[in-house]
Amino acid sequence: MSTPSTTTATWPDRYAASMMGTFAPPLALLVRGEGCYAWDDEGTEYLDFLAGIAVNSLGHAHPDLVATVTEQMSTLAHVSNYFASEPQLDLAERLQRLAGAGAEGRVYFCNSGTEANEAAFKLARLNVVGGTRPRILTLVDSFHGRTMGALALTGKPAMQAPFDPMPGGVEHIDSTIEALEAAVDDTVSAFVLEPIKGEAGVLPLPDGYLRRARELCTQHGVLLILDEIQTGVARTGEWFAFQHEGVQPDAVTLAKGLGGGLPIGALVTFGAASALFQRGQHGSTFGGNPLVTAAANTVLAVIERDDLVANAARRGEQLREIIAGLGSPLIDGVRGRGLLLGVALHEPVARELAASALAAGLIVNAPNDSTIRLAPPLIVGDAEIAEFGRRFGQALATL
Ligand SMILES: *Cc1c(COP(=O)(O)O)cnc(C)c1O
């Protein structure tokens, strides 16, 4: 148990005096959660429609997840990759199946999204089919993580600038089919992209984009690597967003919603890409330990048992209707898919609106100045959707 603090300082002061200044000051001190709700230290209730940024797939304190983690922690939590464990094997097999990677597919476990993309970056470097391939393509405005390789993939020069030089060879292209056709050739090792750019403001790709990317990548021996860290694990109303498009990538990166709150990331490969990494070329001390893989197994098993893939699709439609029904002149429309939605605003007031929402007891966020992102738990039901409508309507009325 942690020792209660004896200081009289307020939590914001303690935060400022102890935490590295990498984040904006936190919005509240949360102490407890249950289902789609969380509470702060003053007892204020929040409807959580951000879910820790698409992480808490089963909401807060889901009884099955609590039971699994408690049981696994008291049985076997960590063993290192010198040893195998049942939860790890179960999860690898489950991901092979759900991603449609089949017997040729392989899974590599790590601890976060950025690490999954580091693995993808190294996978790209190993693709030397037909000679050296110095170029890696990603999209302008994309987000792939904060470590150096993932930061190099990220299409936001302002985030990179203080940390230059970046690992070499990465080119950012516009999200148009023309730019794609102009960029892909035999000198490219991999094309890394998000099926929906989440951090950029829940921006979908043009119609037919992924299918054209698949054709061109196949034609030129380029690995098509999808960053489904935000879109994966049922979030968009399919297990993985690429399944809406009927394409098969060469690799997918996962994290966020996979562990239901426990830190886990994964790289899943398909076909020949599964044979690129050789023994000793990559690794992680914590990656795939029994505790986090047991948790992820339960997350995926509950999603299957309770048909939360279909729930995500259905609730997403319901949310769009509720938002349209609010009839707010501020709202321009809703982008995204399933339970990853971006409410587009006519004015650049998304940050003010997110603050008003919080004051109305609703957690959402503003990935950019004119978009509110919604990523509620996949378990969301009628009651929470109706409550969202009331609280969001209240917040809109204040602007
Ligand atoms: C969140 C996110 C990442 C980074 O994940 P971390 O776990 O924060 O390292 C990478 N790519 C996408 C698309 C993300 O949404």
XYZ file of C-alpha atoms and ligand atoms in Angstrom:
414
model
C 0.000 0.000 0.000
C 1.200 3.504 -0.655
C 1.733 5.722 2.347
C -0.812 8.542 2.483
C 0.800 11.895 1.913
C 1.253 13.983 5.037
C 1.835 17.187 3.080
C -0.722 19.968 3.169
C 0.056 21.047 -0.402
C -2.748 20.688 -2.951
C -2.414 18.008 -5.619
C -1.766 20.516 -8.442
C 1.146 21.943 -6.437
C 2.486 18.481 -5.679
C 2.176 17.616 -9.375
C 4.027 20.747 -10.447
C 6.739 20.166 -7.858
C 7.364 16.495 -8.624
C 6.248 15.517 -12.131
C 8.358 16.214 -15.230
C 6.883 19.094 -17.182
C 6.057 17.046 -20.286
C 2.263 17.301 -19.936
C -0.217 20.134 -19.504
C -1.457 20.439 -15.903
C -3.948 17.588 -15.269
C -7.664 18.372 -15.347
C -8.612 16.559 -12.140
C -7.296 14.000 -9.672
C -9.226 10.817 -10.370
C -9.586 8.305 -7.576
C -12.008 5.624 -8.771
C -13.801 4.295 -11.820
C -16.634 1.894 -12.606
C -17.950 1.069 -16.060
C -18.211 4.267 -18.120
C -17.894 6.539 -15.054
C -14.990 7.910 -13.004
C -14.855 10.059 -9.861
C -12.389 12.657 -8.633
C -11.056 13.392 -5.152
C -13.956 15.740 -4.465
C -16.548 13.130 -5.360
C -17.451 14.700 -8.716
C -18.769 12.115 -11.176
C -17.600 12.070 -14.800
C -19.010 10.153 -17.753
C -15.801 8.951 -19.376
C -16.112 9.168 -23.165
C -12.365 9.222 -23.702
C -11.569 5.964 -21.841
C -7.959 6.913 -21.175
C -7.563 7.668 -24.912
C -9.221 4.536 -26.286
C -7.483 2.327 -23.717
C -10.190 1.221 -21.283
C -12.017 -1.007 -23.786
C -14.079 -2.650 -21.054
C -14.509 0.549 -19.057
C -13.230 0.948 -15.508
C -12.910 -1.921 -13.039
C -14.571 -4.513 -15.280
C -15.187 -7.529 -13.006
C -13.751 -10.084 -15.470
C -10.583 -8.039 -15.914
C -10.241 -7.466 -12.166
C -10.603 -11.212 -11.565
C -8.058 -12.130 -14.253
C -5.421 -9.666 -13.110
C -5.883 -10.567 -9.447
C -5.639 -14.275 -10.188
C -2.677 -13.955 -12.550
C -0.788 -11.613 -10.217
C -1.081 -14.150 -7.432
C -0.026 -17.000 -9.748
C 2.730 -15.801 -12.081
C 3.272 -12.201 -13.164
C 6.603 -12.030 -14.955
C 9.089 -14.576 -16.245
C 11.266 -12.832 -18.939
C 11.460 -14.093 -22.494
C 13.752 -16.942 -21.471
C 10.461 -18.647 -20.592
C 7.062 -19.116 -22.212
C 3.725 -18.834 -20.425
C 0.200 -19.982 -21.226
C -1.362 -16.489 -21.306
C 1.281 -15.350 -23.798
C 0.670 -18.290 -26.137
C -3.104 -17.918 -25.867
C -2.877 -14.238 -26.758
C -0.538 -14.784 -29.706
C -2.901 -17.445 -31.106
C -5.947 -15.279 -30.497
C -4.374 -12.333 -32.351
C -3.331 -14.569 -35.249
C -6.948 -15.667 -35.547
C -8.694 -12.317 -35.033
C -6.380 -10.435 -37.392
C -6.823 -13.138 -40.016
C -3.068 -13.712 -40.083
C -3.503 -17.488 -39.796
C -0.710 -20.028 -39.348
C 1.788 -17.867 -41.261
C 1.203 -14.908 -38.959
C 3.493 -14.091 -36.036
C 3.155 -11.861 -32.994
C 5.791 -9.817 -31.159
C 4.852 -8.336 -27.760
C 6.028 -5.062 -26.254
C 4.639 -2.547 -23.760
C 3.245 0.452 -25.602
C 2.242 1.861 -28.947
C 5.470 3.628 -29.648
C 7.390 0.417 -29.002
C 5.154 -1.490 -31.396
C 6.038 1.096 -34.040
C 9.756 0.830 -33.189
C 9.422 -2.881 -33.965
C 7.628 -1.973 -37.207
C 10.422 0.460 -38.108
C 13.050 -2.248 -37.625
C 10.884 -4.657 -39.637
C 10.877 -2.102 -42.462
C 14.695 -1.904 -42.392
C 14.834 -5.692 -42.764
C 12.832 -5.563 -45.993
C 15.646 -5.642 -48.545
C 13.775 -7.564 -51.254
C 15.357 -6.636 -54.591
C 18.187 -4.571 -53.062
C 18.498 -1.762 -50.554
C 15.365 0.211 -49.870
C 16.357 3.391 -48.085
C 12.912 5.032 -48.014
C 10.012 4.608 -45.569
C 6.755 6.412 -46.335
C 4.279 7.732 -43.776
C 1.554 10.397 -43.901
C 1.712 14.116 -43.227
C 0.010 14.878 -39.890
C 0.236 11.255 -38.724
C 1.038 10.260 -35.145
C 3.068 7.147 -34.420
C 4.592 7.774 -30.995
C 7.279 9.610 -29.051
C 10.407 7.449 -29.089
C 12.944 8.355 -31.766
C 11.961 5.857 -34.457
C 8.226 6.385 -33.980
C 8.812 10.134 -33.810
C 10.622 9.977 -37.144
C 7.549 8.220 -38.582
C 5.248 10.878 -37.095
C 4.264 13.498 -39.664
C 4.479 16.545 -37.382
C 7.723 18.466 -37.957
C 7.180 20.693 -34.907
C 7.245 17.648 -32.620
C 10.471 16.446 -34.219
C 12.433 19.687 -34.465
C 13.840 19.858 -30.900
C 15.122 16.287 -31.258
C 16.742 16.384 -34.696
C 18.433 14.563 -36.283
C 15.751 11.916 -36.788
C 16.566 8.343 -37.871
C 16.922 8.639 -41.645
C 14.917 7.725 -44.686
C 11.388 8.647 -43.611
C 9.291 10.690 -46.051
C 5.867 12.125 -45.241
C 3.362 12.220 -48.069
C -0.073 13.814 -48.406
C -3.079 11.543 -47.830
C -4.156 11.487 -51.480
C -4.083 8.601 -53.919
C -2.071 10.800 -56.344
C 0.663 11.418 -53.740
C 0.725 7.700 -52.969
C 1.089 6.736 -56.632
C 3.884 9.259 -57.080
C 5.828 8.064 -54.029
C 5.741 4.250 -54.069
C 8.520 2.519 -55.997
C 11.146 -0.195 -55.502
C 13.289 2.026 -53.260
C 10.633 2.027 -50.531
C 10.859 -0.579 -47.741
C 7.564 0.162 -46.025
C 4.525 2.401 -45.976
C 3.347 3.002 -42.406
C -0.057 4.590 -41.864
C -3.083 4.928 -39.610
C -6.397 3.809 -41.173
C -7.942 6.818 -39.371
C -5.581 9.549 -38.171
C -6.681 9.715 -34.544
C -4.398 12.326 -33.010
C -4.703 14.542 -36.074
C -8.447 14.836 -35.378
C -10.021 11.486 -36.345
C -9.364 11.992 -40.057
C -10.382 9.124 -42.368
C -8.499 8.240 -45.552
C -10.034 8.886 -48.975
C -12.316 6.139 -50.342
C -10.368 3.301 -51.879
C -7.062 4.555 -50.443
C -6.110 1.410 -48.514
C -6.949 -0.851 -51.441
C -4.777 1.233 -53.784
C -1.995 1.258 -51.182
C -2.204 -2.536 -50.989
C -1.968 -2.881 -54.788
C 1.015 -0.562 -55.087
C 2.850 -2.054 -52.110
C 2.393 -5.563 -53.492
C 3.553 -4.489 -56.941
C 6.759 -2.909 -55.579
C 7.612 -5.279 -52.713
C 6.817 -2.616 -50.106
C 5.565 -3.653 -46.658
C 2.130 -2.190 -45.912
C 2.216 -1.561 -42.163
C -0.931 -0.310 -40.470
C -0.729 1.534 -37.180
C -3.946 0.325 -35.528
C -2.845 1.377 -32.069
C -5.932 3.586 -31.789
C -8.264 1.988 -34.366
C -7.657 -1.683 -33.501
C -9.312 -4.090 -31.048
C -12.974 -3.513 -32.056
C -12.831 0.268 -31.724
C -14.181 1.022 -35.221
C -16.817 -1.720 -35.313
C -14.524 -4.383 -36.789
C -11.729 -6.141 -34.921
C -9.296 -4.074 -36.989
C -10.065 -1.092 -39.208
C -8.426 -2.703 -42.263
C -11.164 -5.339 -42.193
C -13.685 -2.698 -43.324
C -11.677 -2.378 -46.547
C -11.071 -6.040 -47.307
C -7.295 -5.575 -47.526
C -4.628 -7.590 -45.729
C -1.600 -5.637 -44.516
C 1.906 -7.090 -44.057
C 1.952 -5.957 -40.450
C -0.258 -4.251 -37.870
C 0.779 -2.455 -34.698
C -1.484 -2.566 -31.638
C -1.517 -1.168 -28.116
C -4.045 1.168 -26.392
C -7.282 -0.879 -26.153
C -5.551 -4.276 -26.193
C -4.761 -4.432 -22.473
C -7.889 -2.715 -21.166
C -5.641 -0.470 -19.048
C -2.573 -2.654 -18.641
C 0.409 -1.588 -20.741
C 0.854 -3.870 -23.737
C 1.747 -3.406 -27.380
C 2.070 -5.854 -30.239
C 3.344 -6.184 -33.773
C 1.375 -8.739 -35.782
C 2.859 -9.839 -39.093
C 1.235 -11.569 -42.056
C 2.753 -13.949 -44.603
C 6.391 -13.454 -45.638
C 6.858 -10.482 -43.283
C 6.681 -13.010 -40.437
C 10.090 -14.393 -41.402
C 12.043 -11.097 -41.474
C 13.139 -10.816 -37.829
C 15.917 -13.237 -36.918
C 16.828 -14.485 -33.462
C 18.454 -11.732 -31.392
C 17.338 -8.840 -33.601
C 14.695 -7.467 -31.250
C 13.425 -7.947 -27.718
C 11.874 -6.536 -24.557
C 12.275 -7.495 -20.911
C 8.639 -6.956 -19.981
C 7.106 -7.686 -23.391
C 4.372 -10.331 -23.335
C 4.606 -11.155 -19.642
C 1.910 -13.407 -18.161
C 0.190 -10.579 -16.271
C -0.441 -8.272 -19.213
C -1.132 -11.044 -21.712
C -3.671 -12.604 -19.329
C -5.364 -9.207 -19.101
C -5.391 -8.817 -22.891
C -6.816 -12.330 -23.293
C -9.690 -11.368 -21.035
C -10.249 -8.103 -22.909
C -10.475 -9.985 -26.220
C -12.554 -12.822 -24.736
C -15.096 -10.396 -23.250
C -15.286 -8.473 -26.537
C -16.073 -11.780 -28.287
C -18.459 -13.104 -25.629
C -20.464 -9.872 -25.375
C -20.235 -9.064 -29.099
C -18.692 -5.676 -28.448
C -17.491 -5.438 -32.062
C -21.124 -5.131 -33.136
C -21.828 -2.920 -30.119
C -19.098 -0.495 -31.235
C -20.643 -0.268 -34.709
C -24.206 0.142 -33.402
C -23.390 2.602 -30.603
C -21.345 4.660 -33.028
C -24.418 5.114 -35.218
C -26.510 5.931 -32.164
C -23.990 8.578 -31.080
C -24.084 10.186 -34.523
C -27.879 10.410 -34.284
C -27.769 11.886 -30.773
C -25.205 14.479 -31.881
C -27.222 15.399 -34.976
C -30.301 15.636 -32.752
C -28.609 18.256 -30.575
C -29.036 20.589 -33.537
C -26.073 22.731 -32.496
C -25.065 25.384 -35.053
C -21.486 24.924 -33.829
C -21.302 21.339 -35.118
C -20.196 20.779 -38.695
C -20.506 16.991 -38.715
C -19.089 13.767 -37.312
C -16.081 11.894 -38.741
C -14.699 8.472 -37.914
C -16.108 5.007 -37.473
C -17.698 2.944 -34.724
C -16.651 4.307 -31.336
C -13.792 6.458 -32.625
C -15.535 9.672 -33.579
C -14.442 13.231 -34.252
C -17.079 15.914 -33.818
C -16.061 18.637 -36.289
C -16.783 22.224 -35.201
C -17.308 25.304 -37.361
C -15.175 27.392 -34.992
C -11.745 26.656 -33.429
C -13.235 26.326 -29.923
C -12.722 22.608 -29.285
C -10.518 23.197 -26.240
C -13.087 25.491 -24.636
C -15.824 22.981 -25.437
C -13.854 20.108 -23.887
C -13.422 22.236 -20.745
C -17.174 22.992 -20.643
C -17.886 19.302 -21.082
C -15.663 18.474 -18.124
C -17.510 21.069 -16.051
C -20.744 19.332 -17.115
C -19.348 15.974 -15.951
C -18.229 14.616 -19.320
C -14.702 13.564 -20.296
C -13.872 14.071 -23.993
C -10.839 15.710 -25.573
C -9.774 18.062 -28.339
C -7.094 16.524 -30.593
C -7.039 19.823 -32.515
C -8.669 23.269 -32.308
C -11.838 22.327 -34.146
C -12.460 18.672 -33.252
C -13.825 16.888 -30.196
C -12.775 13.249 -29.993
C -15.081 10.587 -28.577
C -13.699 7.155 -27.722
C -15.986 5.715 -25.042
C -15.542 2.220 -23.605
C -16.776 -0.524 -25.965
C -19.312 -1.575 -23.314
C -21.235 1.694 -23.651
C -25.028 1.233 -23.637
C -28.320 3.133 -23.997
C -28.192 4.819 -20.595
C -24.674 6.212 -21.072
C -25.429 7.393 -24.602
C -28.511 9.260 -23.400
C -26.483 10.776 -20.537
C -23.794 11.809 -23.030
C -26.453 13.638 -25.059
C -27.583 15.582 -21.975
C -24.089 16.521 -20.785
C -22.704 17.344 -24.237
C -25.791 19.433 -24.969
C -25.220 21.280 -21.697
C -21.581 21.949 -22.622
C -22.540 23.196 -26.112
C -25.049 25.597 -24.566
C -22.260 27.363 -22.648
C -20.361 28.418 -25.796
C -1.353 6.472 -29.048
C -0.789 6.164 -30.371
C 0.557 5.803 -30.525
C 1.526 5.805 -29.363
O 1.176 4.908 -28.354
P 1.871 5.027 -26.911
O 1.346 3.829 -26.177
O 1.457 6.328 -26.332
O 3.335 4.957 -27.118
C 1.006 5.472 -31.780
N 0.170 5.486 -32.844
C -1.125 5.817 -32.736
C -1.993 5.794 -33.945
C -1.639 6.190 -31.505
O -2.928 6.548 -31.406
